CSV table of C-alpha atoms in Angstrom, one decimal:
chain,number,residue,atom,x,y,z
A,158,UNK,CA,-197.6,107.3,119.4
A,159,UNK,CA,-195.7,110.5,118.6
A,160,UNK,CA,-193.1,112.3,120.7
A,161,UNK,CA,-192.7,116.1,120.7
A,162,UNK,CA,-189.2,117.4,120.9
A,163,UNK,CA,-188.5,120.8,122.5
A,164,UNK,CA,-186.8,122.5,119.6
A,165,UNK,CA,-185.7,125.5,121.7
A,166,UNK,CA,-183.8,123.3,124.1
A,167,UNK,CA,-182.1,121.5,121.2
A,168,UNK,CA,-181.1,124.9,119.8
A,169,UNK,CA,-179.5,125.7,123.2
A,170,UNK,CA,-177.6,122.5,123.1
A,171,UNK,CA,-176.4,123.2,119.6
A,172,UNK,CA,-175.4,126.7,120.7
A,173,UNK,CA,-173.5,125.5,123.7
A,174,UNK,CA,-171.7,122.8,121.7
A,175,UNK,CA,-170.7,125.0,118.8
A,176,UNK,CA,-169.7,128.0,121.0
A,177,UNK,CA,-167.4,125.8,123.1
A,178,UNK,CA,-165.5,125.1,119.9
A,179,UNK,CA,-165.7,128.5,118.2
A,180,UNK,CA,-164.4,130.2,121.3
A,181,UNK,CA,-161.1,128.3,121.2
A,182,UNK,CA,-160.3,129.1,117.6
A,183,UNK,CA,-158.4,131.9,115.9
A,184,UNK,CA,-160.3,134.6,114.0
A,185,UNK,CA,-160.2,133.3,110.4
A,186,UNK,CA,-161.6,130.0,111.6
A,187,UNK,CA,-164.2,131.8,113.7
A,188,UNK,CA,-165.5,133.5,110.5
A,189,UNK,CA,-166.0,130.2,108.8
A,190,UNK,CA,-167.5,128.6,111.8
A,191,UNK,CA,-170.0,131.4,112.4
A,192,UNK,CA,-170.9,131.0,108.7
A,193,UNK,CA,-171.6,127.3,109.2
A,194,UNK,CA,-173.5,128.0,112.4
A,195,UNK,CA,-175.9,130.4,110.6
A,196,UNK,CA,-176.0,127.9,107.7
A,197,UNK,CA,-177.2,125.1,110.1
A,198,UNK,CA,-179.9,127.3,111.6
A,199,UNK,CA,-181.2,128.4,108.2
A,200,UNK,CA,-181.1,124.9,106.9
A,201,UNK,CA,-183.3,123.9,109.8
A,202,UNK,CA,-185.9,126.5,108.9
A,203,UNK,CA,-185.9,125.6,105.2
A,204,UNK,CA,-186.2,121.9,106.0
A,205,UNK,CA,-189.2,122.8,108.3
A,206,UNK,CA,-190.8,124.8,105.5
A,207,UNK,CA,-190.4,122.0,103.0
A,208,UNK,CA,-191.8,119.5,105.4
A,209,UNK,CA,-195.0,121.5,105.6
A,210,UNK,CA,-195.7,120.2,102.1
A,211,UNK,CA,-194.5,116.6,102.7
A,212,UNK,CA,-195.6,115.5,106.2
A,213,UNK,CA,-199.0,115.3,107.8
A,214,UNK,CA,-197.9,115.0,111.5
A,215,UNK,CA,-196.3,118.0,113.4
A,216,UNK,CA,-193.8,115.7,115.0
A,217,UNK,CA,-192.3,114.7,111.6
A,218,UNK,CA,-192.0,118.3,110.7
A,219,UNK,CA,-190.0,118.8,113.9
A,220,UNK,CA,-187.8,116.0,112.9
A,221,UNK,CA,-187.0,117.7,109.6
A,222,UNK,CA,-186.0,120.8,111.5
A,223,UNK,CA,-183.8,118.8,113.9
A,224,UNK,CA,-182.0,117.1,110.9
A,225,UNK,CA,-181.3,120.6,109.6
A,226,UNK,CA,-179.9,121.9,112.8
A,227,UNK,CA,-177.5,119.0,113.4
A,228,UNK,CA,-176.6,117.9,109.9
A,229,UNK,CA,-173.3,119.8,109.9
A,230,UNK,CA,-172.5,119.7,113.6
A,231,UNK,CA,-169.2,118.0,112.9
A,232,UNK,CA,-167.9,120.9,110.8
A,233,UNK,CA,-166.7,122.7,113.9
A,234,UNK,CA,-164.5,120.0,115.1
A,235,UNK,CA,-163.4,119.3,111.5
A,236,UNK,CA,-162.1,122.9,111.0
A,237,UNK,CA,-160.5,123.1,114.5
A,238,UNK,CA,-158.7,119.8,114.1
A,239,UNK,CA,-157.9,119.7,110.4
A,240,UNK,CA,-158.1,123.4,109.3
A,241,UNK,CA,-160.4,122.5,106.4
A,242,UNK,CA,-164.0,121.7,105.4
A,243,UNK,CA,-162.7,119.3,102.8
A,244,UNK,CA,-163.8,115.8,103.8
A,245,UNK,CA,-161.2,114.0,101.8
A,246,UNK,CA,-158.5,115.8,103.9
A,247,UNK,CA,-160.2,115.1,107.2
A,248,UNK,CA,-163.3,112.9,107.7
A,249,UNK,CA,-166.8,112.4,106.2
A,250,UNK,CA,-168.8,115.1,107.9
A,251,UNK,CA,-172.1,113.4,107.4
A,252,UNK,CA,-170.9,110.2,109.2
A,253,UNK,CA,-169.3,112.3,112.0
A,254,UNK,CA,-172.3,114.5,112.5
A,255,UNK,CA,-174.5,111.5,113.0
A,256,UNK,CA,-172.0,110.0,115.4
A,257,UNK,CA,-171.7,113.3,117.4
A,258,UNK,CA,-175.5,113.5,117.8
A,259,UNK,CA,-175.7,109.9,118.9
A,260,UNK,CA,-172.8,110.1,121.4
A,261,UNK,CA,-174.2,113.3,123.0
A,262,UNK,CA,-177.6,111.7,123.4
A,263,UNK,CA,-179.4,114.9,122.4
A,264,UNK,CA,-182.3,112.9,121.0
A,265,UNK,CA,-182.3,110.0,123.4
A,266,UNK,CA,-186.0,110.6,124.4
A,267,UNK,CA,-187.2,109.7,120.9
A,268,UNK,CA,-188.4,106.3,119.9
A,269,UNK,CA,-185.6,104.2,118.5
A,270,UNK,CA,-187.1,103.9,115.0
A,271,UNK,CA,-187.5,107.7,114.8
A,272,UNK,CA,-184.0,108.4,116.1
A,273,UNK,CA,-182.6,105.9,113.6
A,274,UNK,CA,-184.4,107.8,110.8
A,275,UNK,CA,-183.0,111.1,111.9
A,276,UNK,CA,-179.4,109.8,112.2
A,277,UNK,CA,-179.7,108.1,108.8
A,278,UNK,CA,-180.8,111.4,107.2
A,279,UNK,CA,-177.9,113.3,108.8
A,280,UNK,CA,-175.4,110.6,107.9
A,281,UNK,CA,-176.3,110.5,104.2
A,282,UNK,CA,-177.1,114.1,103.6
A,283,UNK,CA,-173.7,114.7,101.9
A,284,UNK,CA,-173.4,111.4,100.0
A,285,UNK,CA,-173.5,111.3,96.2
A,286,UNK,CA,-176.7,109.3,96.4
A,287,UNK,CA,-179.2,108.4,99.2
A,288,UNK,CA,-179.5,104.6,99.8
A,289,UNK,CA,-183.0,103.4,99.0
A,290,UNK,CA,-184.9,102.4,102.1
A,291,UNK,CA,-188.4,101.2,102.5
A,292,UNK,CA,-189.2,103.3,105.6
A,293,UNK,CA,-191.1,106.4,104.3
A,294,UNK,CA,-190.1,108.7,107.2
A,295,UNK,CA,-186.4,107.9,106.7
A,296,UNK,CA,-186.6,108.5,103.0
A,297,UNK,CA,-188.5,111.8,103.3
A,298,UNK,CA,-186.2,113.1,106.0
A,299,UNK,CA,-183.2,112.2,103.9
A,300,UNK,CA,-184.6,113.9,100.8
A,301,UNK,CA,-185.8,117.0,102.7
A,302,UNK,CA,-182.5,117.6,104.5
A,303,UNK,CA,-180.5,117.3,101.2
A,304,UNK,CA,-182.8,119.8,99.5
A,305,UNK,CA,-182.7,122.2,102.4
A,306,UNK,CA,-178.9,122.0,102.7
A,307,UNK,CA,-178.4,122.6,99.0
A,308,UNK,CA,-180.9,125.5,98.8
A,309,UNK,CA,-179.4,127.3,101.8
A,310,UNK,CA,-175.8,126.7,100.7
A,311,UNK,CA,-176.6,128.1,97.2
A,312,UNK,CA,-178.3,131.1,98.7
A,313,UNK,CA,-175.6,131.9,101.3
A,314,UNK,CA,-172.7,131.3,98.9
A,315,UNK,CA,-174.3,133.5,96.2
A,316,UNK,CA,-174.7,136.3,98.9
A,317,UNK,CA,-171.2,135.7,100.1
A,318,UNK,CA,-169.7,136.4,96.7
A,319,UNK,CA,-172.1,139.1,95.8
A,320,UNK,CA,-171.1,141.1,98.9
A,321,UNK,CA,-167.7,142.6,98.1
A,322,UNK,CA,-167.4,143.8,101.7
A,323,UNK,CA,-168.0,140.4,103.3
A,324,UNK,CA,-165.1,139.0,105.3
A,325,UNK,CA,-163.6,136.1,103.3
A,326,UNK,CA,-162.3,132.8,104.6
A,327,UNK,CA,-160.0,130.4,102.9
A,328,UNK,CA,-161.9,127.5,104.6
A,329,UNK,CA,-165.1,128.5,102.9
A,330,UNK,CA,-163.4,129.1,99.6
A,331,UNK,CA,-161.4,125.9,99.9
A,332,UNK,CA,-158.2,127.9,99.1
A,333,UNK,CA,-159.1,127.8,95.4
A,334,UNK,CA,-157.5,130.3,93.0
A,335,UNK,CA,-159.8,133.2,91.9
A,336,UNK,CA,-159.3,133.4,88.2
A,337,UNK,CA,-161.3,133.1,85.0
A,338,UNK,CA,-160.7,129.4,84.4
A,339,UNK,CA,-163.5,126.8,84.2
A,340,UNK,CA,-162.4,123.1,84.2
A,341,UNK,CA,-163.5,120.9,81.3
A,342,UNK,CA,-165.0,118.3,83.6
A,343,UNK,CA,-167.2,121.0,85.2
A,344,UNK,CA,-168.5,122.1,81.8
A,345,UNK,CA,-169.1,118.4,80.9
A,346,UNK,CA,-171.2,117.9,84.0
A,347,UNK,CA,-173.4,120.9,83.2
A,348,UNK,CA,-173.8,119.8,79.6
A,349,UNK,CA,-175.1,116.4,80.9
A,350,UNK,CA,-177.4,117.9,83.6
A,351,UNK,CA,-175.3,116.3,86.3
A,352,UNK,CA,-173.9,117.5,89.6
A,353,UNK,CA,-170.3,118.6,89.4
A,354,UNK,CA,-167.9,116.3,91.3
A,355,UNK,CA,-165.9,118.0,94.1
A,356,UNK,CA,-162.8,116.2,92.9
A,357,UNK,CA,-162.9,118.0,89.6
A,358,UNK,CA,-163.0,121.6,90.8
A,359,UNK,CA,-159.8,123.6,90.6
A,360,UNK,CA,-160.9,127.3,90.7
A,361,UNK,CA,-163.5,129.5,92.4
A,362,UNK,CA,-165.4,129.6,89.2
A,363,UNK,CA,-165.6,125.8,89.3
A,364,UNK,CA,-166.8,126.0,93.0
A,365,UNK,CA,-169.6,128.4,92.1
A,366,UNK,CA,-170.7,126.2,89.2
A,367,UNK,CA,-170.6,123.2,91.4
A,368,UNK,CA,-173.2,125.0,93.6
A,369,UNK,CA,-175.3,125.8,90.6
A,370,UNK,CA,-175.2,122.2,89.4
A,371,UNK,CA,-176.9,121.1,92.6
A,372,UNK,CA,-180.1,122.1,90.9
A,373,UNK,CA,-179.9,118.7,89.2
A,374,UNK,CA,-180.3,116.9,92.5
A,375,UNK,CA,-183.4,118.4,94.2
A,376,UNK,CA,-186.2,116.1,95.2
A,377,UNK,CA,-189.4,118.1,95.6
A,378,UNK,CA,-191.2,120.6,93.3
A,379,UNK,CA,-191.7,122.9,96.4
A,380,UNK,CA,-187.9,122.8,96.9
A,381,UNK,CA,-187.4,124.1,93.4
A,382,UNK,CA,-190.0,126.8,94.0
A,383,UNK,CA,-188.1,128.0,97.1
A,384,UNK,CA,-184.8,127.9,95.2
A,385,UNK,CA,-186.2,129.9,92.3
A,386,UNK,CA,-187.8,132.4,94.6
A,387,UNK,CA,-184.4,133.3,96.1
A,388,UNK,CA,-182.9,134.2,92.7
A,389,UNK,CA,-179.6,132.6,94.0
A,390,UNK,CA,-178.8,130.9,90.7
A,391,UNK,CA,-178.8,134.2,88.9
A,392,UNK,CA,-176.8,135.9,91.7
A,393,UNK,CA,-174.2,133.1,91.7
A,394,UNK,CA,-173.8,133.3,88.0
A,395,UNK,CA,-173.3,137.1,88.2
A,396,UNK,CA,-170.2,136.5,90.3
A,397,UNK,CA,-168.5,134.1,87.7
A,398,UNK,CA,-165.5,135.7,86.2
A,399,UNK,CA,-165.6,136.3,82.4
A,400,UNK,CA,-168.1,133.5,81.5
A,401,UNK,CA,-168.1,132.2,78.0
A,402,UNK,CA,-171.2,132.2,75.8
A,403,UNK,CA,-171.5,128.4,76.2
A,404,UNK,CA,-171.3,128.7,80.0
A,405,UNK,CA,-174.0,131.4,79.9
A,406,UNK,CA,-176.2,129.0,77.9
A,407,UNK,CA,-175.5,126.1,80.3
A,408,UNK,CA,-176.5,128.1,83.3
A,409,UNK,CA,-179.6,129.3,81.6
A,410,UNK,CA,-180.4,125.6,80.9
A,411,UNK,CA,-179.9,124.8,84.6
A,412,UNK,CA,-182.3,127.6,85.6
A,413,UNK,CA,-184.8,126.3,83.0
A,414,UNK,CA,-184.4,122.8,84.5
A,415,UNK,CA,-185.4,124.2,87.9
A,416,UNK,CA,-188.4,126.1,86.5
A,417,UNK,CA,-189.6,122.9,84.7
A,418,UNK,CA,-189.4,120.8,87.9
A,419,UNK,CA,-191.0,123.5,90.1
A,420,UNK,CA,-194.1,123.2,88.0
A,421,UNK,CA,-194.5,119.5,88.3
């Protein structure tokens, strides 16, 4: 038996919860929070679009959208309380988002197994790896939300840096210096077709390359197709300051990796 969730009512709950926090913050934090709010809404739609190719049942497609809406719901408290989006300086935002959804009982009408699957996907969306589970719904929701989160973040960050008139926020940029440097560890990750580790980034160039490196951790061919269609990889690279010839080649390899996986 499947249960239909009223997505519009959940969006209202999300709006009420986030607005109650945003309204109490100063302007720079409001910029970053509005950015995260729009990010969450767009991730929900991307997750829903990916789910059209993965799930048969409409209810499960709704679940993917719900995961997208609430995956970063803890970011607003995180910035208000700690002044940062850096988990190592505050709390694990995946864990906290799952906790907030559970404590507020926004999804209490769902069957326990389905609720557990959604909370698992939210909890692990930001982890280096997803724990392997036998439940197919849980695994697909976890993979879909990771893909949607990465795709939207890559698109929005590429647009953010491509727009010279956009209001900037140190919280979004992690207070990193904006110079021409690229850390050796970042280059090594790209050479090995691996995601860049947050702990190794030291500059905005590193941060942008970290986003590009997420192309190595996408789960579905349709996700790669959506990513390539946005042209965000090329846009992101165009904002890198004074890239070396090797870096240009590495980013071209990353784009080629996406193209190969989109055609599987």
